[in-house]
Amino acid sequence: MNGQMQAAARGAPVNGLSVDVEDWFQVGAFETVITREDWAGLSLRVERNCDAILALFADAGVQATFFTLGWIAERAPAMMRRIAAAGHEIASHGWDHERVFRMTPETFRADLARSRKTIEDASGVVVRGYRAPSFSIDARTPWAHRVLAEEGYAYSSSVAPVVHDHYGWREAPRFAFHPVDGHDLLEIPVTTARLGERRLAAGGGGFFRVLPYGFTRWAIAQVNREEGRPAVFYFHPWEIDPEQPRVAGAPLRSRFRHYTNLARMEAKLRRLTRDFAWGRMDELARREAENPVRMAA
Ligand SMILES: [Zn+2]
């Protein structure tokens, strides 16, 4: 019996596993040194890294959601079809990682349409979910969920209900909620853990790589067992790639976050897939729609 079956046998919630598909040079923390004009001249490593992730997921017997940039889908259509053929969900991560709080409602709508069409054409499957680059739907973008609802998305996983130096919406609910009155759109925030009155980011990214595995294990167990809710976890293809080119001139803190423990990431992910039950975000959204957090009036 693998970890997935053991967790199901215990009655533990099935958590949402997600990959934000972008390449090593598209990270927000490097945008002061690598501009979007530079991207076309840089070597793509996302395809080999996604293939390694597909192999890891196949070994673990898990399915997941790949939130993909339109810019990537346009350049790697065969990879998109391999991901879909393996039974994973394909969803949108926007066009070129522009954060939502830097857009207007009109440019956001255009970004959604362009990326969705490109991702659907490349993969051959329908896109139903969206994740904002750098969890950039927050108190500055009160219009964003309404645009997603009007564009027909079933769910969004675009909010980090925590304070962070790059992102965060501290007042948002920690679990799935309907952000727009009269629409079925579900927002499923990335996981936070409670420590006293504080909320700690615990859904992946740099925290998962930099901190010992025990922190994430504790946090997800708290959410699953004490709160009885599913967790939402994410990571990036470049995080399993110790050979990626090093970006000189980026801020020291960004470089520390980006390059620490890359070589240990695959082993950590294997532990994570063994210790908890995981599935696609669209399936999580369907289950969570039965039990949303009620918004204060
Ligand atoms: Zn991203």
mmCIF file of C-alpha atoms and ligand atoms in Angstrom:
data_model
loop_
_atom_site.group_PDB
_atom_site.id
_atom_site.type_symbol
_atom_site.label_atom_id
_atom_site.label_comp_id
_atom_site.label_asym_id
_atom_site.label_seq_id
_atom_site.Cartn_x
_atom_site.Cartn_y
_atom_site.Cartn_z
ATOM 1 C CA MET A 1 0.000 0.000 0.000
ATOM 2 C CA ASN A 2 1.517 3.350 -0.946
ATOM 3 C CA GLY A 3 1.233 6.596 1.027
ATOM 4 C CA GLN A 4 -1.802 7.676 -0.941
ATOM 5 C CA MET A 5 -3.742 4.536 -0.051
ATOM 6 C CA GLN A 6 -2.619 4.633 3.588
ATOM 7 C CA ALA A 7 -3.775 8.235 3.979
ATOM 8 C CA ALA A 8 -7.103 7.443 2.336
ATOM 9 C CA ALA A 9 -7.525 4.452 4.636
ATOM 10 C CA ARG A 10 -7.035 6.745 7.656
ATOM 11 C CA GLY A 11 -9.771 9.047 6.367
ATOM 12 C CA ALA A 12 -7.294 11.934 6.093
ATOM 13 C CA PRO A 13 -8.249 14.742 3.671
ATOM 14 C CA VAL A 14 -6.836 14.529 0.154
ATOM 15 C CA ASN A 15 -4.622 17.607 -0.257
ATOM 16 C CA GLY A 16 -4.062 19.706 -3.372
ATOM 17 C CA LEU A 17 -0.670 19.270 -5.064
ATOM 18 C CA SER A 18 0.411 21.892 -7.586
ATOM 19 C CA VAL A 19 3.359 22.854 -9.755
ATOM 20 C CA ASP A 20 3.741 26.464 -10.910
ATOM 21 C CA VAL A 21 5.272 25.919 -14.347
ATOM 22 C CA GLU A 22 7.746 28.704 -15.047
ATOM 23 C CA ASP A 23 11.473 28.643 -15.745
ATOM 24 C CA TRP A 24 14.510 29.641 -13.686
ATOM 25 C CA PHE A 25 14.697 33.133 -15.206
ATOM 26 C CA GLN A 26 11.007 34.023 -14.725
ATOM 27 C CA VAL A 27 11.110 34.289 -10.968
ATOM 28 C CA GLY A 28 9.773 37.549 -9.550
ATOM 29 C CA ALA A 29 12.792 37.977 -7.296
ATOM 30 C CA PHE A 30 15.102 38.205 -10.346
ATOM 31 C CA GLU A 31 13.075 40.699 -12.365
ATOM 32 C CA THR A 32 15.404 43.584 -11.509
ATOM 33 C CA VAL A 33 18.283 41.805 -13.296
ATOM 34 C CA ILE A 34 16.468 39.766 -16.011
ATOM 35 C CA THR A 35 13.813 41.597 -17.993
ATOM 36 C CA ARG A 36 11.074 39.988 -20.101
ATOM 37 C CA GLU A 37 12.995 41.100 -23.202
ATOM 38 C CA ASP A 38 15.873 38.887 -22.072
ATOM 39 C CA TRP A 39 13.759 35.725 -21.788
ATOM 40 C CA ALA A 40 13.847 34.674 -25.434
ATOM 41 C CA GLY A 41 17.655 34.431 -25.351
ATOM 42 C CA LEU A 42 17.864 32.158 -22.291
ATOM 43 C CA SER A 43 17.975 28.371 -22.248
ATOM 44 C CA LEU A 44 14.725 26.613 -21.358
ATOM 45 C CA ARG A 45 15.156 23.981 -18.666
ATOM 46 C CA VAL A 46 11.489 23.619 -17.774
ATOM 47 C CA GLU A 47 10.864 20.682 -20.078
ATOM 48 C CA ARG A 48 13.484 18.334 -18.600
ATOM 49 C CA ASN A 49 12.487 19.432 -15.098
ATOM 50 C CA CYS A 50 8.789 18.753 -15.729
ATOM 51 C CA ASP A 51 9.679 15.322 -17.084
ATOM 52 C CA ALA A 52 11.516 14.586 -13.822
ATOM 53 C CA ILE A 53 8.447 15.740 -11.895
ATOM 54 C CA LEU A 54 6.191 13.518 -14.009
ATOM 55 C CA ALA A 55 8.432 10.554 -13.188
ATOM 56 C CA LEU A 56 8.393 11.410 -9.483
ATOM 57 C CA PHE A 57 4.588 11.725 -9.465
ATOM 58 C CA ALA A 58 4.215 8.444 -11.369
ATOM 59 C CA ASP A 59 6.432 6.655 -8.812
ATOM 60 C CA ALA A 60 4.363 8.107 -5.969
ATOM 61 C CA GLY A 61 1.046 7.368 -7.640
ATOM 62 C CA VAL A 62 -0.172 10.970 -7.314
ATOM 63 C CA GLN A 63 -1.894 13.353 -9.678
ATOM 64 C CA ALA A 64 -1.500 17.101 -9.472
ATOM 65 C CA THR A 65 -2.285 20.423 -11.133
ATOM 66 C CA PHE A 66 0.239 22.217 -13.339
ATOM 67 C CA PHE A 67 -0.446 25.982 -13.294
ATOM 68 C CA THR A 68 1.412 26.987 -16.446
ATOM 69 C CA LEU A 69 2.502 30.302 -17.936
ATOM 70 C CA GLY A 70 1.086 30.915 -21.421
ATOM 71 C CA TRP A 71 4.618 31.970 -22.436
ATOM 72 C CA ILE A 72 5.854 28.463 -21.532
ATOM 73 C CA ALA A 73 2.915 26.586 -23.084
ATOM 74 C CA GLU A 74 3.555 28.349 -26.397
ATOM 75 C CA ARG A 75 7.182 27.128 -26.416
ATOM 76 C CA ALA A 76 6.669 23.614 -25.021
ATOM 77 C CA PRO A 77 3.420 22.214 -26.465
ATOM 78 C CA ALA A 78 4.698 18.610 -26.474
ATOM 79 C CA MET A 79 5.433 18.897 -22.751
ATOM 80 C CA MET A 80 1.904 20.180 -22.154
ATOM 81 C CA ARG A 81 0.460 17.152 -23.902
ATOM 82 C CA ARG A 82 2.683 14.787 -21.878
ATOM 83 C CA ILE A 83 1.450 16.359 -18.632
ATOM 84 C CA ALA A 84 -2.200 16.033 -19.682
ATOM 85 C CA ALA A 85 -1.703 12.468 -20.962
ATOM 86 C CA ALA A 86 -0.365 11.439 -17.535
ATOM 87 C CA GLY A 87 -3.706 12.405 -16.001
ATOM 88 C CA HIS A 88 -2.702 15.687 -14.400
ATOM 89 C CA GLU A 89 -4.741 18.876 -14.542
ATOM 90 C CA ILE A 90 -3.554 21.764 -16.729
ATOM 91 C CA ALA A 91 -4.450 25.213 -15.412
ATOM 92 C CA SER A 92 -3.327 28.819 -15.958
ATOM 93 C CA HIS A 93 -0.585 30.826 -14.229
ATOM 94 C CA GLY A 94 -1.164 33.869 -16.492
ATOM 95 C CA TRP A 95 0.888 34.881 -19.525
ATOM 96 C CA ASP A 96 4.297 36.119 -18.403
ATOM 97 C CA HIS A 97 4.178 36.255 -14.603
ATOM 98 C CA GLU A 98 3.011 39.856 -14.369
ATOM 99 C CA ARG A 99 1.537 40.256 -10.903
ATOM 100 C CA VAL A 100 -2.196 40.945 -10.790
ATOM 101 C CA PHE A 101 -1.821 44.030 -8.588
ATOM 102 C CA ARG A 102 0.214 45.630 -11.386
ATOM 103 C CA MET A 103 -2.659 45.148 -13.877
ATOM 104 C CA THR A 104 -5.986 46.855 -14.426
ATOM 105 C CA PRO A 105 -9.227 44.860 -14.703
ATOM 106 C CA GLU A 106 -8.947 45.247 -18.509
ATOM 107 C CA THR A 107 -5.343 44.112 -18.837
ATOM 108 C CA PHE A 108 -6.012 41.251 -16.387
ATOM 109 C CA ARG A 109 -8.913 40.066 -18.550
ATOM 110 C CA ALA A 110 -6.720 40.200 -21.654
ATOM 111 C CA ASP A 111 -3.890 38.337 -19.883
ATOM 112 C CA LEU A 112 -6.323 35.596 -18.833
ATOM 113 C CA ALA A 113 -7.736 35.203 -22.344
ATOM 114 C CA ARG A 114 -4.358 35.089 -24.086
ATOM 115 C CA SER A 115 -2.853 32.569 -21.676
ATOM 116 C CA ARG A 116 -5.928 30.351 -21.580
ATOM 117 C CA LYS A 117 -6.163 30.076 -25.371
ATOM 118 C CA THR A 118 -2.474 29.291 -25.731
ATOM 119 C CA ILE A 119 -2.507 26.707 -22.924
ATOM 120 C CA GLU A 120 -5.644 25.023 -24.272
ATOM 121 C CA ASP A 121 -4.298 24.958 -27.848
ATOM 122 C CA ALA A 122 -0.992 23.490 -26.660
ATOM 123 C CA SER A 123 -2.402 20.883 -24.262
ATOM 124 C CA GLY A 124 -5.698 19.995 -25.923
ATOM 125 C CA VAL A 125 -7.572 20.239 -22.617
ATOM 126 C CA VAL A 126 -9.901 22.850 -21.123
ATOM 127 C CA VAL A 127 -8.518 25.228 -18.471
ATOM 128 C CA ARG A 128 -10.771 25.624 -15.404
ATOM 129 C CA GLY A 129 -8.373 26.912 -12.753
ATOM 130 C CA TYR A 130 -6.069 29.896 -12.247
ATOM 131 C CA ARG A 131 -3.197 30.798 -9.944
ATOM 132 C CA ALA A 132 -2.023 34.389 -9.834
ATOM 133 C CA PRO A 133 1.733 34.899 -10.228
ATOM 134 C CA SER A 134 3.288 35.292 -6.762
ATOM 135 C CA PHE A 135 -0.161 34.984 -5.130
ATOM 136 C CA SER A 136 -0.795 38.549 -6.259
ATOM 137 C CA ILE A 137 -4.551 38.718 -5.660
ATOM 138 C CA ASP A 138 -4.888 40.645 -2.419
ATOM 139 C CA ALA A 139 -6.507 43.716 -0.845
ATOM 140 C CA ARG A 140 -5.143 45.853 -3.739
ATOM 141 C CA THR A 141 -7.159 43.912 -6.352
ATOM 142 C CA PRO A 142 -10.805 43.805 -5.151
ATOM 143 C CA TRP A 143 -11.910 43.375 -8.822
ATOM 144 C CA ALA A 144 -9.773 40.353 -9.677
ATOM 145 C CA HIS A 145 -12.034 37.532 -8.472
ATOM 146 C CA ARG A 146 -15.015 39.090 -10.249
ATOM 147 C CA VAL A 147 -13.082 39.066 -13.538
ATOM 148 C CA LEU A 148 -12.189 35.391 -12.989
ATOM 149 C CA ALA A 149 -15.857 34.581 -12.257
ATOM 150 C CA GLU A 150 -17.025 36.435 -15.368
ATOM 151 C CA GLU A 151 -14.443 34.593 -17.472
ATOM 152 C CA GLY A 152 -15.909 31.281 -16.326
ATOM 153 C CA TYR A 153 -13.147 29.911 -14.092
ATOM 154 C CA ALA A 154 -14.285 27.231 -11.623
ATOM 155 C CA TYR A 155 -11.625 28.049 -9.053
ATOM 156 C CA SER A 156 -8.657 30.208 -8.225
ATOM 157 C CA SER A 157 -5.750 29.408 -5.907
ATOM 158 C CA SER A 158 -4.247 32.874 -5.867
ATOM 159 C CA VAL A 159 -4.341 34.119 -2.285
ATOM 160 C CA ALA A 160 -1.714 33.760 0.426
ATOM 161 C CA PRO A 161 -3.560 34.615 3.668
ATOM 162 C CA VAL A 162 -0.376 35.659 5.428
ATOM 163 C CA VAL A 163 2.088 38.547 5.565
ATOM 164 C CA HIS A 164 5.203 38.147 3.421
ATOM 165 C CA ASP A 165 7.631 40.665 1.974
ATOM 166 C CA HIS A 166 6.581 39.910 -1.620
ATOM 167 C CA TYR A 167 2.924 39.035 -1.202
ATOM 168 C CA GLY A 168 0.089 38.361 1.183
ATOM 169 C CA TRP A 169 -3.492 39.185 2.140
ATOM 170 C CA ARG A 170 -3.544 38.847 5.901
ATOM 171 C CA GLU A 171 -7.310 39.178 6.371
ATOM 172 C CA ALA A 172 -8.355 36.560 3.797
ATOM 173 C CA PRO A 173 -9.909 33.275 4.960
ATOM 174 C CA ARG A 174 -7.426 30.395 5.313
ATOM 175 C CA PHE A 175 -9.644 27.866 3.556
ATOM 176 C CA ALA A 176 -11.853 27.731 0.452
ATOM 177 C CA PHE A 177 -14.369 30.561 0.082
ATOM 178 C CA HIS A 178 -16.649 32.137 -2.509
ATOM 179 C CA PRO A 179 -15.117 35.565 -3.145
ATOM 180 C CA VAL A 180 -17.883 36.925 -5.430
ATOM 181 C CA ASP A 181 -21.555 37.066 -4.419
ATOM 182 C CA GLY A 182 -23.780 35.180 -6.822
ATOM 183 C CA HIS A 183 -20.925 33.277 -8.494
ATOM 184 C CA ASP A 184 -19.732 29.707 -7.937
ATOM 185 C CA LEU A 185 -16.057 30.679 -8.295
ATOM 186 C CA LEU A 186 -14.105 29.181 -5.400
ATOM 187 C CA GLU A 187 -10.878 30.679 -4.040
ATOM 188 C CA ILE A 188 -8.649 28.040 -2.408
ATOM 189 C CA PRO A 189 -5.823 29.840 -0.571
ATOM 190 C CA VAL A 190 -2.360 28.354 -0.261
ATOM 191 C CA THR A 191 -1.833 26.655 3.096
ATOM 192 C CA THR A 192 -0.915 28.456 6.273
ATOM 193 C CA ALA A 193 -0.371 26.915 9.704
ATOM 194 C CA ARG A 194 -1.388 28.472 13.015
ATOM 195 C CA LEU A 195 1.144 29.179 15.718
ATOM 196 C CA GLY A 196 -0.696 30.955 18.545
ATOM 197 C CA GLU A 197 -2.208 34.053 16.925
ATOM 198 C CA ARG A 198 0.171 33.946 13.965
ATOM 199 C CA ARG A 199 -0.275 32.463 10.535
ATOM 200 C CA LEU A 200 2.794 30.880 8.988
ATOM 201 C CA ALA A 201 3.231 30.275 5.260
ATOM 202 C CA ALA A 202 3.396 26.498 4.979
ATOM 203 C CA GLY A 203 2.251 25.665 1.444
ATOM 204 C CA GLY A 204 5.598 25.328 -0.254
ATOM 205 C CA GLY A 205 7.918 27.610 -2.196
ATOM 206 C CA GLY A 206 11.135 28.680 -0.521
ATOM 207 C CA PHE A 207 9.861 27.753 2.930
ATOM 208 C CA PHE A 208 9.677 24.086 1.993
ATOM 209 C CA ARG A 209 13.193 24.048 0.578
ATOM 210 C CA VAL A 210 14.928 26.228 3.158
ATOM 211 C CA LEU A 211 13.331 24.907 6.369
ATOM 212 C CA PRO A 212 13.676 21.309 7.569
ATOM 213 C CA TYR A 213 11.064 18.914 6.168
ATOM 214 C CA GLY A 214 9.656 18.483 9.684
ATOM 215 C CA PHE A 215 8.157 21.990 9.578
ATOM 216 C CA THR A 216 5.996 21.237 6.531
ATOM 217 C CA ARG A 217 5.079 17.819 7.891
ATOM 218 C CA TRP A 218 3.943 19.407 11.173
ATOM 219 C CA ALA A 219 1.996 22.157 9.382
ATOM 220 C CA ILE A 220 0.116 19.870 6.995
ATOM 221 C CA ALA A 221 -0.636 17.394 9.779
ATOM 222 C CA GLN A 222 -2.055 20.273 11.856
ATOM 223 C CA VAL A 223 -4.295 21.393 9.005
ATOM 224 C CA ASN A 224 -5.423 17.839 8.159
ATOM 225 C CA ARG A 225 -5.864 16.391 11.637
ATOM 226 C CA GLU A 226 -6.647 19.301 13.961
ATOM 227 C CA GLU A 227 -8.627 21.419 11.514
ATOM 228 C CA GLY A 228 -9.911 18.601 9.317
ATOM 229 C CA ARG A 229 -9.158 20.577 6.135
ATOM 230 C CA PRO A 230 -7.082 19.824 3.043
ATOM 231 C CA ALA A 231 -3.765 21.601 2.494
ATOM 232 C CA VAL A 232 -2.674 23.261 -0.756
ATOM 233 C CA PHE A 233 0.993 22.841 -1.637
ATOM 234 C CA TYR A 234 3.029 24.229 -4.553
ATOM 235 C CA PHE A 235 6.551 24.107 -5.945
ATOM 236 C CA HIS A 236 8.370 25.033 -9.175
ATOM 237 C CA PRO A 237 10.223 22.938 -11.792
ATOM 238 C CA TRP A 238 13.452 24.931 -11.243
ATOM 239 C CA GLU A 239 13.443 23.924 -7.576
ATOM 240 C CA ILE A 240 14.554 20.382 -8.452
ATOM 241 C CA ASP A 241 17.318 21.619 -10.796
ATOM 242 C CA PRO A 242 20.692 22.153 -9.066
ATOM 243 C CA GLU A 243 22.386 22.615 -12.483
ATOM 244 C CA GLN A 244 20.447 25.740 -13.461
ATOM 245 C CA PRO A 245 22.471 28.843 -14.418
ATOM 246 C CA ARG A 246 23.232 31.186 -11.525
ATOM 247 C CA VAL A 247 21.876 34.714 -11.830
ATOM 248 C CA ALA A 248 24.551 37.227 -10.889
ATOM 249 C CA GLY A 249 23.628 40.625 -9.514
ATOM 250 C CA ALA A 250 20.349 39.596 -7.901
ATOM 251 C CA PRO A 251 19.751 40.686 -4.298
ATOM 252 C CA LEU A 252 21.512 38.424 -1.794
ATOM 253 C CA ARG A 253 18.284 37.452 -0.058
ATOM 254 C CA SER A 254 16.702 36.451 -3.382
ATOM 255 C CA ARG A 255 19.726 34.355 -4.295
ATOM 256 C CA PHE A 256 19.692 32.644 -0.894
ATOM 257 C CA ARG A 257 16.006 31.790 -1.240
ATOM 258 C CA HIS A 258 16.361 30.608 -4.822
ATOM 259 C CA TYR A 259 19.448 28.391 -4.544
ATOM 260 C CA THR A 260 19.308 26.845 -1.068
ATOM 261 C CA ASN A 261 18.788 23.058 -0.904
ATOM 262 C CA LEU A 262 17.947 22.535 -4.605
ATOM 263 C CA ALA A 263 19.748 19.183 -4.524
ATOM 264 C CA ARG A 264 17.648 17.967 -1.596
ATOM 265 C CA MET A 265 14.311 18.925 -3.104
ATOM 266 C CA GLU A 266 13.452 15.691 -4.890
ATOM 267 C CA ALA A 267 14.003 13.576 -1.788
ATOM 268 C CA LYS A 268 11.870 15.988 0.239
ATOM 269 C CA LEU A 269 9.091 15.814 -2.328
ATOM 270 C CA ARG A 270 9.178 12.031 -2.223
ATOM 271 C CA ARG A 271 8.708 12.127 1.551
ATOM 272 C CA LEU A 272 5.852 14.586 1.169
ATOM 273 C CA THR A 273 4.049 12.379 -1.329
ATOM 274 C CA ARG A 274 4.503 9.362 0.975
ATOM 275 C CA ASP A 275 3.335 11.076 4.160
ATOM 276 C CA PHE A 276 0.067 12.616 2.921
ATOM 277 C CA ALA A 277 -2.669 12.016 0.344
ATOM 278 C CA TRP A 278 -2.542 14.280 -2.749
ATOM 279 C CA GLY A 279 -4.669 15.031 -5.768
ATOM 280 C CA ARG A 280 -5.581 17.556 -8.465
ATOM 281 C CA MET A 281 -6.799 21.034 -7.580
ATOM 282 C CA ASP A 282 -9.985 20.808 -9.675
ATOM 283 C CA GLU A 283 -11.031 17.720 -7.710
ATOM 284 C CA LEU A 284 -10.180 19.478 -4.450
ATOM 285 C CA ALA A 285 -12.291 22.436 -5.602
ATOM 286 C CA ARG A 286 -15.276 20.174 -6.213
ATOM 287 C CA ARG A 287 -15.016 18.741 -2.689
ATOM 288 C CA GLU A 288 -14.365 22.106 -1.049
ATOM 289 C CA ALA A 289 -17.392 23.671 -2.771
ATOM 290 C CA GLU A 290 -19.489 21.560 -0.378
ATOM 291 C CA ASN A 291 -17.898 23.185 2.654
ATOM 292 C CA PRO A 292 -16.796 26.774 1.973
ATOM 293 C CA VAL A 293 -15.842 29.319 4.637
ATOM 294 C CA ARG A 294 -18.667 31.832 5.026
ATOM 295 C CA MET A 295 -17.563 35.387 4.338
ATOM 296 C CA ALA A 296 -18.439 38.112 6.869
ATOM 297 C CA ALA A 297 -21.168 40.361 5.434
HETATM 298 ZN ZN ZN B 1 4.876 31.720 -10.396
#
